[in-house]
mmCIF file of C-alpha atoms in Angstrom:
data_model
loop_
_atom_site.group_PDB
_atom_site.id
_atom_site.type_symbol
_atom_site.label_atom_id
_atom_site.label_comp_id
_atom_site.label_asym_id
_atom_site.label_seq_id
_atom_site.Cartn_x
_atom_site.Cartn_y
_atom_site.Cartn_z
ATOM 1 C CA UNK X 1 13.687 18.576 -19.729
ATOM 2 C CA UNK X 2 9.622 19.341 -19.798
ATOM 3 C CA UNK X 3 8.070 21.180 -16.813
ATOM 4 C CA UNK X 4 5.872 17.716 -16.494
ATOM 5 C CA UNK X 5 9.793 15.610 -16.428
ATOM 6 C CA UNK X 6 11.220 18.312 -13.615
ATOM 7 C CA UNK X 7 7.919 18.260 -11.590
ATOM 8 C CA UNK X 8 7.625 14.377 -11.041
ATOM 9 C CA UNK X 9 10.796 13.813 -11.691
ATOM 10 C CA UNK X 10 11.973 15.727 -8.561
ATOM 11 C CA UNK X 11 8.576 14.274 -6.744
ATOM 12 C CA UNK X 12 9.511 10.846 -7.745
ATOM 13 C CA UNK X 13 12.699 10.634 -6.648
ATOM 14 C CA UNK X 14 11.843 11.972 -3.013
ATOM 15 C CA UNK X 15 9.341 9.795 -2.554
ATOM 16 C CA UNK X 16 11.543 6.646 -3.367
ATOM 17 C CA UNK X 17 14.038 7.805 -1.662
ATOM 18 C CA UNK X 18 11.261 8.068 1.400
ATOM 19 C CA UNK X 19 9.416 4.520 0.774
ATOM 20 C CA UNK X 20 13.292 2.685 0.289
ATOM 21 C CA UNK X 21 13.923 4.008 4.120
ATOM 22 C CA UNK X 22 10.324 3.201 4.919
ATOM 23 C CA UNK X 23 10.871 -0.272 3.692
ATOM 24 C CA UNK X 24 14.479 -0.840 4.788
ATOM 25 C CA UNK X 25 13.928 0.045 8.181
ATOM 26 C CA UNK X 26 10.605 -1.017 9.083
ATOM 27 C CA UNK X 27 9.362 -2.769 11.947
ATOM 28 C CA UNK X 28 5.938 -2.501 12.483
ATOM 29 C CA UNK X 29 3.958 -3.436 8.710
ATOM 30 C CA UNK X 30 1.475 -0.942 10.064
ATOM 31 C CA UNK X 31 3.584 1.418 10.610
ATOM 32 C CA UNK X 32 5.480 1.245 7.483
ATOM 33 C CA UNK X 33 2.408 1.305 5.050
ATOM 34 C CA UNK X 34 1.248 4.462 7.358
ATOM 35 C CA UNK X 35 4.120 6.528 6.677
ATOM 36 C CA UNK X 36 4.264 5.735 3.285
ATOM 37 C CA UNK X 37 0.815 7.079 2.912
ATOM 38 C CA UNK X 38 1.898 9.829 4.468
ATOM 39 C CA UNK X 39 4.413 10.388 2.119
ATOM 40 C CA UNK X 40 2.703 10.109 -1.338
ATOM 41 C CA UNK X 41 0.063 12.219 0.427
ATOM 42 C CA UNK X 42 2.663 15.051 0.864
ATOM 43 C CA UNK X 43 4.335 13.929 -2.591
ATOM 44 C CA UNK X 44 0.780 14.872 -4.295
ATOM 45 C CA UNK X 45 0.415 17.991 -2.295
ATOM 46 C CA UNK X 46 3.621 19.149 -3.697
ATOM 47 C CA UNK X 47 3.009 17.953 -7.117
ATOM 48 C CA UNK X 48 -0.646 19.757 -6.783
ATOM 49 C CA UNK X 49 0.953 22.819 -5.820
ATOM 50 C CA UNK X 50 3.771 22.719 -8.437
ATOM 51 C CA UNK X 51 0.500 21.736 -11.116
ATOM 52 C CA UNK X 52 -0.950 24.675 -9.690
ATOM 53 C CA UNK X 53 1.792 26.966 -10.398
ATOM 54 C CA UNK X 54 1.948 26.045 -14.291
ATOM 55 C CA UNK X 55 -1.398 26.360 -15.044
ATOM 56 C CA UNK X 56 -1.317 29.758 -13.195
ATOM 57 C CA UNK X 57 1.581 30.852 -15.845
ATOM 58 C CA UNK X 58 -0.222 29.116 -18.566
ATOM 59 C CA UNK X 59 -3.255 31.291 -17.438
ATOM 60 C CA UNK X 60 -1.807 34.198 -17.485
ATOM 61 C CA UNK X 61 -0.021 33.708 -20.950
ATOM 62 C CA UNK X 62 -3.587 33.032 -22.822
ATOM 63 C CA UNK X 63 -4.852 36.025 -20.325
ATOM 64 C CA UNK X 64 -2.470 37.935 -22.133
ATOM 65 C CA UNK X 65 -2.858 36.787 -25.784
ATOM 66 C CA UNK X 66 -6.776 37.389 -25.545
ATOM 67 C CA UNK X 67 -5.681 41.047 -24.199
ATOM 68 C CA UNK X 68 -3.529 41.414 -27.218
ATOM 69 C CA UNK X 69 -6.014 40.274 -29.245
ATOM 70 C CA UNK X 70 -8.316 42.255 -27.899
ATOM 71 C CA UNK X 71 -6.242 45.469 -28.805
ATOM 72 C CA UNK X 72 -4.973 44.124 -31.816
ATOM 73 C CA UNK X 73 -8.990 44.523 -33.218
ATOM 74 C CA UNK X 74 -9.486 48.059 -31.186
ATOM 75 C CA UNK X 75 -6.145 48.846 -32.975
ATOM 76 C CA UNK X 76 -8.121 48.303 -36.615
ATOM 77 C CA UNK X 77 -11.243 49.647 -35.287
ATOM 78 C CA UNK X 78 -9.357 52.409 -35.260
ATOM 79 C CA UNK X 79 -7.384 52.279 -38.249
ATOM 80 C CA UNK X 80 -11.096 52.213 -40.078
ATOM 81 C CA UNK X 81 -12.617 54.876 -38.248
ATOM 82 C CA UNK X 82 -9.461 57.289 -39.162
ATOM 83 C CA UNK X 83 -9.665 55.722 -43.138
ATOM 84 C CA UNK X 84 -12.973 56.787 -43.235
ATOM 85 C CA UNK X 85 -12.581 60.391 -41.614
ATOM 86 C CA UNK X 86 -10.094 60.824 -44.162
ATOM 87 C CA UNK X 87 -11.958 59.923 -47.079
ATOM 88 C CA UNK X 88 -14.964 62.484 -45.545
ATOM 89 C CA UNK X 89 -12.411 65.072 -45.454
ATOM 90 C CA UNK X 90 -10.244 64.525 -48.506
ATOM 91 C CA UNK X 91 -13.948 64.523 -50.207
ATOM 92 C CA UNK X 92 -14.598 67.772 -48.784
ATOM 93 C CA UNK X 93 -10.911 69.181 -50.394
ATOM 94 C CA UNK X 94 -9.353 69.392 -46.860
ATOM 95 C CA UNK X 95 -6.063 67.490 -48.098
ATOM 96 C CA UNK X 96 -4.633 68.286 -44.995
ATOM 97 C CA UNK X 97 -6.773 67.482 -42.504
ATOM 98 C CA UNK X 98 -7.311 63.888 -44.704
ATOM 99 C CA UNK X 99 -3.319 63.197 -44.717
ATOM 100 C CA UNK X 100 -3.474 63.860 -40.866
ATOM 101 C CA UNK X 101 -5.859 61.162 -40.473
ATOM 102 C CA UNK X 102 -4.101 59.045 -43.253
ATOM 103 C CA UNK X 103 -1.192 59.187 -40.859
ATOM 104 C CA UNK X 104 -3.118 58.211 -38.017
ATOM 105 C CA UNK X 105 -4.309 55.201 -40.209
ATOM 106 C CA UNK X 106 -0.807 54.240 -40.216
ATOM 107 C CA UNK X 107 -0.024 54.299 -36.716
ATOM 108 C CA UNK X 108 -3.182 52.155 -35.465
ATOM 109 C CA UNK X 109 -1.974 49.565 -38.271
ATOM 110 C CA UNK X 110 1.196 49.816 -37.377
ATOM 111 C CA UNK X 111 0.251 48.929 -33.458
ATOM 112 C CA UNK X 112 -1.682 45.874 -35.174
ATOM 113 C CA UNK X 113 0.933 44.467 -36.951
ATOM 114 C CA UNK X 114 3.384 44.638 -34.124
ATOM 115 C CA UNK X 115 0.464 43.036 -31.549
ATOM 116 C CA UNK X 116 -0.204 40.403 -34.540
ATOM 117 C CA UNK X 117 3.644 39.329 -34.092
ATOM 118 C CA UNK X 118 3.437 38.789 -30.334
ATOM 119 C CA UNK X 119 0.516 36.971 -30.549
ATOM 120 C CA UNK X 120 2.165 34.763 -33.044
ATOM 121 C CA UNK X 121 5.097 34.471 -31.041
ATOM 122 C CA UNK X 122 3.496 33.169 -28.161
ATOM 123 C CA UNK X 123 1.389 31.061 -30.038
ATOM 124 C CA UNK X 124 3.751 28.134 -29.956
ATOM 125 C CA UNK X 125 4.480 28.244 -26.733
ATOM 126 C CA UNK X 126 1.097 28.352 -24.814
ATOM 127 C CA UNK X 127 0.126 25.365 -26.976
ATOM 128 C CA UNK X 128 3.167 23.893 -25.531
ATOM 129 C CA UNK X 129 1.855 24.738 -22.207
ATOM 130 C CA UNK X 130 -1.267 23.578 -22.794
ATOM 131 C CA UNK X 131 0.242 20.053 -23.094
ATOM 132 C CA UNK X 132 2.351 19.976 -20.691
ATOM 133 C CA UNK X 133 -0.466 20.853 -18.593
ATOM 134 C CA UNK X 134 -2.676 18.237 -19.107
ATOM 135 C CA UNK X 135 -0.059 15.733 -19.143
ATOM 136 C CA UNK X 136 0.564 17.013 -15.810
ATOM 137 C CA UNK X 137 -3.091 16.574 -14.555
ATOM 138 C CA UNK X 138 -3.484 13.183 -16.301
ATOM 139 C CA UNK X 139 -0.087 12.170 -13.794
ATOM 140 C CA UNK X 140 -1.566 14.032 -10.875
ATOM 141 C CA UNK X 141 -4.657 11.739 -10.989
ATOM 142 C CA UNK X 142 -2.766 8.760 -12.116
ATOM 143 C CA UNK X 143 -1.147 9.276 -8.493
ATOM 144 C CA UNK X 144 -4.029 9.689 -6.858
ATOM 145 C CA UNK X 145 -5.265 6.311 -8.415
ATOM 146 C CA UNK X 146 -2.361 4.684 -7.183
ATOM 147 C CA UNK X 147 -2.355 6.300 -3.678
ATOM 148 C CA UNK X 148 -6.621 5.110 -3.553
ATOM 149 C CA UNK X 149 -4.788 1.675 -4.300
ATOM 150 C CA UNK X 150 -2.468 1.927 -1.428
ATOM 151 C CA UNK X 151 -5.195 2.992 0.940
ATOM 152 C CA UNK X 152 -7.137 -0.187 0.196
ATOM 153 C CA UNK X 153 -4.726 -2.621 -0.091
ATOM 154 C CA UNK X 154 -3.224 -1.429 3.210
ATOM 155 C CA UNK X 155 -5.011 -3.393 5.905
ATOM 156 C CA UNK X 156 -4.492 -6.629 3.767
ATOM 157 C CA UNK X 157 -0.965 -5.936 3.469
ATOM 158 C CA UNK X 158 -0.035 -5.234 7.349
ATOM 159 C CA UNK X 159 -1.930 -8.608 7.827
ATOM 160 C CA UNK X 160 0.035 -10.322 5.619
ATOM 161 C CA UNK X 161 3.026 -8.751 6.533
ATOM 162 C CA UNK X 162 2.099 -9.495 10.254
ATOM 163 C CA UNK X 163 1.098 -13.173 9.163
ATOM 164 C CA UNK X 164 4.511 -13.843 7.638
ATOM 165 C CA UNK X 165 6.674 -12.305 10.216
ATOM 166 C CA UNK X 166 4.654 -14.009 12.977
ATOM 167 C CA UNK X 167 5.179 -17.651 11.167
ATOM 168 C CA UNK X 168 8.908 -16.504 10.856
ATOM 169 C CA UNK X 169 9.431 -16.044 14.378
ATOM 170 C CA UNK X 170 7.517 -19.531 14.262
ATOM 171 C CA UNK X 171 10.186 -21.312 12.402
ATOM 172 C CA UNK X 172 12.582 -19.530 14.450
ATOM 173 C CA UNK X 173 11.715 -20.985 17.560
ATOM 174 C CA UNK X 174 11.304 -24.173 15.996
ATOM 175 C CA UNK X 175 14.467 -24.390 14.728
ATOM 176 C CA UNK X 176 16.012 -23.318 18.363
ATOM 177 C CA UNK X 177 14.090 -25.661 20.746
ATOM 178 C CA UNK X 178 14.677 -29.390 21.420
ATOM 179 C CA UNK X 179 11.223 -30.255 20.851
ATOM 180 C CA UNK X 180 10.673 -33.583 22.656
ATOM 181 C CA UNK X 181 8.424 -36.574 21.200
ATOM 182 C CA UNK X 182 5.206 -36.810 23.482
ATOM 183 C CA UNK X 183 4.653 -40.203 22.165
ATOM 184 C CA UNK X 184 7.912 -41.720 23.458
ATOM 185 C CA UNK X 185 6.960 -40.689 27.144
ATOM 186 C CA UNK X 186 3.543 -41.908 26.725
ATOM 187 C CA UNK X 187 4.870 -45.521 25.791
ATOM 188 C CA UNK X 188 7.294 -45.190 28.699
ATOM 189 C CA UNK X 189 4.457 -44.409 30.984
ATOM 190 C CA UNK X 190 2.288 -47.478 29.294
ATOM 191 C CA UNK X 191 5.030 -49.629 30.101
ATOM 192 C CA UNK X 192 5.385 -48.661 33.748
ATOM 193 C CA UNK X 193 1.533 -48.838 34.058
ATOM 194 C CA UNK X 194 2.160 -52.848 32.947
ATOM 195 C CA UNK X 195 4.675 -53.381 34.674
ATOM 196 C CA UNK X 196 2.911 -52.402 38.049
ATOM 197 C CA UNK X 197 -0.209 -54.507 36.161
ATOM 198 C CA UNK X 198 1.785 -58.034 36.345
ATOM 199 C CA UNK X 199 3.114 -57.353 39.882
ATOM 200 C CA UNK X 200 -0.549 -57.212 41.291
ATOM 201 C CA UNK X 201 -1.040 -60.469 39.129
ATOM 202 C CA UNK X 202 1.733 -61.653 40.525
ATOM 203 C CA UNK X 203 0.596 -60.636 44.417
ATOM 204 C CA UNK X 204 -2.781 -62.346 42.986
ATOM 205 C CA UNK X 205 -1.035 -65.619 42.468
ATOM 206 C CA UNK X 206 1.091 -65.620 45.921
ATOM 207 C CA UNK X 207 -1.602 -65.231 47.511
ATOM 208 C CA UNK X 208 -4.050 -67.708 46.168
ATOM 209 C CA UNK X 209 -1.068 -70.389 45.981
ATOM 210 C CA UNK X 210 -1.083 -69.537 50.096
ATOM 211 C CA UNK X 211 -5.069 -70.648 50.016
ATOM 212 C CA UNK X 212 -4.447 -73.737 48.489
ATOM 213 C CA UNK X 213 -1.648 -74.679 50.576
ATOM 214 C CA UNK X 214 -4.461 -74.244 54.017
ATOM 215 C CA UNK X 215 -6.355 -76.130 52.288
ATOM 216 C CA UNK X 216 -4.613 -78.799 51.419
ATOM 217 C CA UNK X 217 -3.606 -78.998 55.590
ATOM 218 C CA UNK X 218 -7.061 -78.649 56.276
ATOM 219 C CA UNK X 219 -7.937 -81.882 54.067
ATOM 220 C CA UNK X 220 -4.363 -83.680 55.281
ATOM 221 C CA UNK X 221 -6.001 -83.590 58.771
ATOM 222 C CA UNK X 222 -9.401 -84.874 58.179
ATOM 223 C CA UNK X 223 -7.907 -87.906 56.920
ATOM 224 C CA UNK X 224 -5.694 -87.942 59.946
ATOM 225 C CA UNK X 225 -8.799 -87.870 61.955
ATOM 226 C CA UNK X 226 -10.433 -90.507 59.951
ATOM 227 C CA UNK X 227 -7.421 -92.867 60.080
ATOM 228 C CA UNK X 228 -7.449 -92.180 63.810
ATOM 229 C CA UNK X 229 -11.215 -92.992 63.761
ATOM 230 C CA UNK X 230 -10.847 -96.658 62.162
ATOM 231 C CA UNK X 231 -8.289 -97.291 64.433
ATOM 232 C CA UNK X 232 -10.093 -96.566 67.640
ATOM 233 C CA UNK X 233 -12.565 -99.006 66.132
ATOM 234 C CA UNK X 234 -10.396 -101.949 65.494
ATOM 235 C CA UNK X 235 -9.022 -101.851 68.884
ATOM 236 C CA UNK X 236 -12.446 -102.090 70.169
ATOM 237 C CA UNK X 237 -12.690 -105.330 68.123
ATOM 238 C CA UNK X 238 -15.462 -103.906 65.960
#
């Protein structure tokens, strides 16, 4: 398992567990999304800490390799200087001293060779870690991008969740309450008004009928008076 997998695998499992817990126990959408954002920020902070450690280790290896290269170059320079000195002494006829410097050349070249082997051995590890670090940086940037997306969607998601919850409550209320048809009550009231109106009309008809009878009685009295007058005229010889 690579360093990248170990870091983000561990953080991914923890983050998924936290988000699942937040969703399963969610009552307030806003609180749930806020908790998700906090968990994601914490995960990014953990990732940054682990990546920083990985980068630090890589830089140490690079520094060691650079120091080894510098040391190797120094031993090469010492070997050259010792070789020139040996040549000078041998040319001057001082063979014994020349041999001493030639031995120093061998020692210096041995040190150079040893360091070059260490550098060559470390190169694949350093290259591998460099690739891992680049992947870790890319993955971390992706996490930060996702965090920005979460933050931008947080308000709209919370509003949608609240709307859905409110609609659910309305639907549940409608399903649990026996809704009365208001038009049926209006129709009943209208029928009552019509009956009252009809009653008033009936009372008006009754009043009118009584008045007509009174006038008829007056007409009868007038006729009787006329008859009496005529009768009196006949008797008087008129």
